Coordinates of N, CA and C in Angstrom, one line a residue:
M1 N 0.6 28.3 -11.9 CA 1.3 27.6 -12.1 C 1.7 27.3 -13.7
S2 N 3.0 27.8 -14.2 CA 3.7 27.2 -15.8 C 3.9 25.6 -15.4
N3 N 3.7 25.4 -16.9 CA 3.2 24.1 -16.7 C 4.8 23.2 -17.1
R4 N 5.3 24.0 -16.7 CA 7.5 24.0 -16.5 C 7.6 24.0 -15.5
Q5 N 6.2 24.4 -14.7 CA 7.4 24.1 -12.9 C 7.2 23.4 -12.3
S6 N 7.5 22.2 -11.1 CA 7.2 21.5 -10.4 C 6.6 21.5 -9.0
A7 N 6.3 20.7 -8.9 CA 5.8 21.1 -7.7 C 5.9 18.9 -6.5
P8 N 5.3 19.5 -5.8 CA 6.2 18.4 -4.7 C 4.5 17.1 -5.2
V9 N 4.7 16.1 -4.6 CA 4.3 14.6 -5.0 C 3.3 14.5 -4.2
P10 N 2.1 14.9 -3.7 CA 1.3 14.5 -2.2 C 1.5 13.2 -2.1
R11 N 1.3 12.5 -1.3 CA 1.4 10.8 -1.2 C 0.0 10.5 -1.6
E12 N -1.1 11.0 -1.5 CA -2.6 10.4 -2.0 C -2.3 10.4 -3.5
V13 N -1.1 11.2 -4.1 CA -1.5 11.5 -5.6 C -0.1 10.6 -5.9
S14 N 0.7 10.1 -5.0 CA 2.3 9.1 -5.5 C 0.6 7.2 -5.2
E15 N -0.8 7.6 -4.3 CA -1.2 6.6 -3.8 C -1.5 5.7 -5.4
A16 N -2.8 7.0 -5.6 CA -3.4 6.6 -6.7 C -2.7 6.1 -8.1
I17 N -1.6 7.3 -8.4 CA -1.2 6.5 -9.3 C -0.8 5.3 -9.6
R18 N 0.0 4.0 -8.6 CA 0.2 3.3 -8.1 C -1.2 2.2 -8.0
N19 N -2.3 2.9 -7.7 CA -2.4 1.8 -7.0 C -4.0 1.3 -9.0
A20 N -3.6 2.3 -9.5 CA -4.4 2.9 -10.4 C -3.5 1.6 -11.4
R21 N -2.8 1.6 -11.6 CA -1.6 1.1 -12.2 C -1.5 -0.3 -12.0
Q22 N -1.3 -1.2 -10.8 CA -1.5 -2.1 -9.9 C -3.2 -2.5 -10.6
A23 N -3.8 -1.6 -10.5 CA -4.9 -2.6 -11.3 C -5.3 -3.0 -12.0
R24 N -4.5 -2.5 -13.1 CA -4.6 -2.8 -14.6 C -3.8 -3.6 -14.8
G25 N -2.9 -3.7 -13.6 CA -1.6 -5.1 -13.8 C -0.6 -4.5 -15.1
L26 N -0.4 -3.4 -14.5 CA 0.9 -3.1 -15.9 C 1.9 -2.4 -14.7
S27 N 3.3 -2.8 -15.1 CA 4.3 -3.1 -14.0 C 4.3 -1.5 -14.8
R28 N 5.8 -1.0 -13.6 CA 6.1 0.9 -13.5 C 6.6 1.1 -15.0
D29 N 7.6 -0.9 -15.6 CA 8.5 -0.1 -17.0 C 6.8 -0.2 -18.1
A30 N 5.8 -1.2 -17.9 CA 5.0 -0.8 -19.4 C 4.5 0.8 -18.7
A31 N 4.3 0.8 -17.4 CA 3.1 2.1 -17.5 C 3.9 3.8 -17.6
A32 N 5.3 2.8 -17.3 CA 6.8 4.6 -17.8 C 6.5 5.2 -18.8
R33 N 7.3 4.0 -19.9 CA 6.5 3.2 -21.2 C 5.2 4.4 -22.1
A34 N 3.8 3.6 -21.4 CA 3.2 4.0 -22.2 C 2.9 5.9 -21.5
A35 N 2.9 5.8 -20.2 CA 3.4 8.2 -20.0 C 4.3 8.5 -20.7
G36 N 5.4 7.8 -21.7 CA 6.3 8.7 -21.9 C 7.7 9.3 -21.1
V37 N 7.5 8.6 -20.0 CA 9.1 8.7 -18.7 C 9.1 8.1 -18.9
S38 N 10.6 8.4 -17.5 CA 11.5 7.1 -18.0 C 10.4 6.4 -16.5
V39 N 11.7 5.3 -16.0 CA 10.8 4.5 -14.9 C 11.4 5.3 -14.0
S40 N 11.9 5.3 -14.2 CA 13.1 6.3 -12.6 C 12.0 6.7 -12.1
L41 N 11.7 8.6 -12.9 CA 10.9 9.2 -13.2 C 9.6 8.5 -12.8
W42 N 9.1 7.7 -13.3 CA 7.7 7.4 -12.1 C 7.4 6.2 -10.7
T43 N 8.7 5.9 -10.7 CA 9.0 5.3 -9.5 C 9.1 5.7 -8.6
Q44 N 10.5 7.1 -8.6 CA 10.1 8.8 -8.1 C 9.0 8.8 -7.4
V45 N 7.6 9.7 -8.6 CA 6.0 9.8 -8.5 C 5.5 8.6 -7.1
E46 N 5.4 7.0 -7.5 CA 4.4 6.4 -7.0 C 4.8 6.4 -5.7
L47 N 6.1 6.1 -5.1 CA 7.0 6.1 -3.6 C 7.0 7.4 -3.0
G48 N 6.5 9.3 -3.8 CA 7.0 10.0 -2.9 C 8.0 10.6 -3.0
T49 N 9.5 10.3 -3.0 CA 10.6 10.2 -2.3 C 11.3 10.6 -3.3
Q50 N 12.4 10.8 -4.0 CA 13.7 11.1 -4.5 C 15.2 11.3 -4.3
Y51 N 15.7 11.2 -4.5 CA 17.2 11.2 -3.7 C 18.3 11.9 -4.2
K52 N 18.5 13.1 -3.4 CA 19.4 14.9 -4.3 C 21.2 14.8 -3.3
G53 N 21.4 14.0 -4.1 CA 23.6 13.7 -3.6 C 22.6 12.8 -3.0
E54 N 22.4 12.4 -1.3 CA 22.4 11.1 -1.1 C 21.6 11.2 0.8
K55 N 21.0 13.2 0.0 CA 19.1 13.3 0.6 C 18.2 12.7 0.2
K56 N 17.2 12.0 1.4 CA 15.7 11.2 0.2 C 15.0 12.9 0.8
V57 N 14.5 13.6 -0.6 CA 13.8 14.7 -0.1 C 12.0 14.2 -0.6
D58 N 11.9 14.6 -1.4 CA 9.8 14.9 -1.4 C 9.9 14.7 -3.3
A59 N 9.6 14.0 -4.2 CA 9.4 14.0 -5.4 C 8.6 15.5 -6.2
R60 N 9.0 15.4 -6.1 CA 8.6 16.9 -7.4 C 8.2 16.0 -9.2
T61 N 7.4 16.3 -9.3 CA 6.4 16.7 -11.1 C 6.2 18.2 -11.7
T62 N 6.3 17.3 -13.0 CA 5.5 19.5 -13.6 C 4.1 18.5 -13.8
A63 N 3.2 18.9 -14.0 CA 2.1 18.9 -14.7 C 1.7 18.6 -15.3
R64 N 2.6 18.8 -16.5 CA 2.4 17.3 -18.1 C 3.0 16.4 -17.8
T65 N 3.7 16.0 -16.9 CA 3.9 14.1 -16.2 C 3.4 14.0 -15.9
L66 N 2.8 14.5 -15.3 CA 1.8 14.8 -13.5 C 0.4 13.6 -14.9
Q67 N 0.1 14.2 -16.2 CA -1.4 14.2 -17.0 C -1.1 12.8 -17.9
A68 N 0.3 13.0 -17.9 CA 0.6 11.6 -19.0 C 0.2 10.7 -18.0
M69 N 1.2 10.5 -17.2 CA 1.4 9.7 -16.4 C -0.5 8.8 -16.0
A70 N -1.3 10.1 -15.5 CA -2.7 9.7 -14.4 C -3.2 9.0 -16.2
E71 N -3.0 9.7 -17.5 CA -3.2 8.8 -18.7 C -3.1 8.0 -19.0
A72 N -2.3 7.2 -18.2 CA -1.3 6.0 -19.2 C -2.0 4.3 -18.9
V73 N -2.4 5.0 -17.2 CA -2.6 4.5 -16.4 C -5.1 4.0 -16.4
G74 N -5.2 5.3 -16.8 CA -6.7 5.2 -16.9 C -7.3 6.3 -15.5
V75 N -6.5 7.3 -15.0 CA -7.0 7.8 -14.1 C -7.0 9.9 -14.6
D76 N -8.3 10.2 -14.1 CA -8.8 11.3 -14.5 C -7.7 12.7 -13.4
P77 N -6.3 13.4 -14.8 CA -5.5 13.9 -14.0 C -6.2 15.0 -13.2
V78 N -7.3 15.7 -13.9 CA -8.0 16.9 -13.2 C -7.0 16.9 -11.9
P79 N -8.0 16.1 -10.9 CA -8.2 16.3 -9.1 C -6.4 15.1 -8.7
L80 N -5.7 15.0 -10.0 CA -4.1 14.4 -8.8 C -4.0 16.2 -9.7
L81 N -4.3 16.2 -10.1 CA -3.5 18.7 -10.5 C -3.6 19.2 -9.7
R82 N -4.5 19.0 -9.1 CA -4.2 19.6 -7.8 C -4.1 19.8 -7.0
K83 N -4.4 18.5 -6.6 CA -4.2 17.7 -5.1 C -2.5 18.4 -5.4
T84 N -2.2 18.6 -6.2 CA -0.1 18.7 -6.4 C -0.4 20.3 -6.1
G85 N -1.2 20.7 -7.2 CA -1.6 22.2 -6.6 C -0.9 22.9 -8.6
L86 N -0.8 22.0 -10.1 CA 0.2 22.1 -10.6 C -1.9 22.1 -11.6
T87 N -1.8 23.1 -12.2 CA -2.7 23.7 -13.7 C -2.2 22.5 -14.5
R88 N -4.1 21.5 -15.0 CA -3.2 20.7 -16.4 C -3.1 22.2 -17.8
P89 N -2.2 21.6 -18.4 CA -1.3 21.6 -19.3 C -2.5 21.6 -20.9
A90 N -2.2 23.1 -21.2 CA -3.1 23.2 -22.9 C -3.2 23.1 -23.6
T91 N -1.9 21.6 -23.6 CA -1.9 21.0 -25.1 C -0.7 20.0 -24.5
I92 N -0.8 19.3 -24.7 CA 0.3 17.6 -25.0 C 1.4 17.3 -25.7
A93 N 2.2 17.3 -25.8 CA 3.5 17.3 -26.7 C 2.2 16.2 -27.7
T94 N 2.5 16.9 -28.6 CA 2.4 16.1 -29.9 C 2.6 14.5 -30.0
S95 N 3.3 14.1 -29.2 CA 3.1 12.5 -29.9 C 1.8 12.2 -29.0
T96 N 1.8 12.2 -27.8 CA 0.4 11.7 -26.8 C -1.3 12.5 -27.5
S97 N -0.8 13.5 -28.6 CA -1.9 14.4 -28.4 C -2.9 13.2 -29.4
R98 N -4.5 12.8 -28.9 CA -5.3 11.9 -29.9 C -6.3 12.7 -30.7
P99 N -6.6 11.2 -31.7 CA -8.2 12.1 -31.4 C -8.7 12.3 -31.4
A100 N -10.0 12.1 -32.4 CA -11.7 11.8 -31.1 C -11.8 10.4 -31.2
P101 N -12.1 10.2 -30.1 CA -12.9 8.7 -30.1 C -13.1 7.9 -31.4
L102 N -13.1 6.8 -31.4 CA -14.1 6.8 -32.7 C -14.8 5.8 -32.5
L103 N -15.2 4.7 -30.9 CA -15.7 4.1 -30.1 C -15.8 4.1 -28.9
D104 N -17.2 3.9 -28.7 CA -18.5 4.0 -27.9 C -18.2 3.2 -27.1
L105 N -17.7 3.5 -25.4 CA -17.1 2.2 -24.8 C -18.0 2.5 -23.6
S106 N -19.0 4.0 -23.0 CA -20.4 3.9 -22.7 C -21.2 2.8 -22.4
G107 N -21.4 1.5 -22.7 CA -22.2 1.0 -22.1 C -21.2 -0.4 -21.5
L108 N -19.8 -0.9 -20.9 CA -18.9 -1.0 -20.8 C -19.1 -1.5 -19.0
S109 N -18.6 -2.5 -18.5 CA -18.7 -2.2 -17.0 C -17.9 -2.1 -16.9
E110 N -18.0 -1.4 -15.1 CA -15.7 -0.9 -15.2 C -15.2 -1.3 -15.7
E111 N -15.4 -2.9 -15.3 CA -14.3 -4.3 -15.1 C -14.1 -4.3 -17.3
D112 N -14.6 -4.4 -17.4 CA -14.1 -4.6 -19.0 C -13.8 -3.1 -19.6
L113 N -13.9 -2.2 -19.1 CA -13.1 -0.8 -19.0 C -11.4 -0.9 -18.7
S114 N -11.7 -2.2 -17.7 CA -10.3 -2.1 -17.2 C -9.6 -2.3 -17.8
K115 N -10.4 -4.3 -18.8 CA -9.7 -5.4 -19.2 C -9.0 -4.3 -20.8
V116 N -10.0 -3.5 -21.2 CA -9.4 -2.5 -22.1 C -8.2 -1.2 -21.7
A117 N -8.6 -1.3 -20.5 CA -7.1 -0.7 -20.7 C -6.0 -0.8 -20.8
A118 N -6.1 -1.9 -19.7 CA -4.9 -3.1 -19.7 C -4.5 -2.7 -21.1
F119 N -5.6 -3.3 -21.5 CA -4.6 -3.7 -23.4 C -4.7 -3.0 -24.1
V120 N -4.8 -1.7 -24.2 CA -3.9 -0.5 -25.1 C -2.9 0.2 -24.5
A121 N -2.8 0.0 -23.2 CA -1.6 0.4 -22.2 C -0.3 -0.6 -23.4
G122 N -0.8 -2.6 -23.1 CA -0.4 -3.2 -23.5 C 0.4 -2.5 -25.1
L123 N -0.4 -2.2 -25.8 CA -0.2 -1.5 -26.6 C 0.9 -0.9 -27.2
R124 N 0.9 0.0 -26.8 CA 1.1 1.1 -26.1 C 3.0 1.1 -25.4
A125 N 2.7 -0.2 -24.5 CA 4.2 -0.2 -24.4 C 5.4 -1.4 -24.8
R126 N 4.6 -1.3 -26.1 CA 6.0 -2.2 -27.7 C 6.6 -1.1 -27.6

């Protein structure tokens, strides 16, 4: 599937994004800014629904958007993309391209990693 095509967001993907955001103590606004998407789009993906006119329909998203959202809340995007039927984009826009990590965080506990992720997300949201 092309990176430009969209697919419906399964409930388990919506829940994974929402649970990860809440676990990191991020508001939808802060998470959306960290991912570079609108709060409206973030909310649609989290809830799994959107409105077309006055009709409520399944939310849809692209691979690029879902990957950015997953990374913003510290979730591996690959399983979410698979569940959505999308493939990982070859590259993300240069604004989200990252240099190689400068710190080795492999010795940190899950709790400490969550704190680091929340701190970084807060910095990005500014």
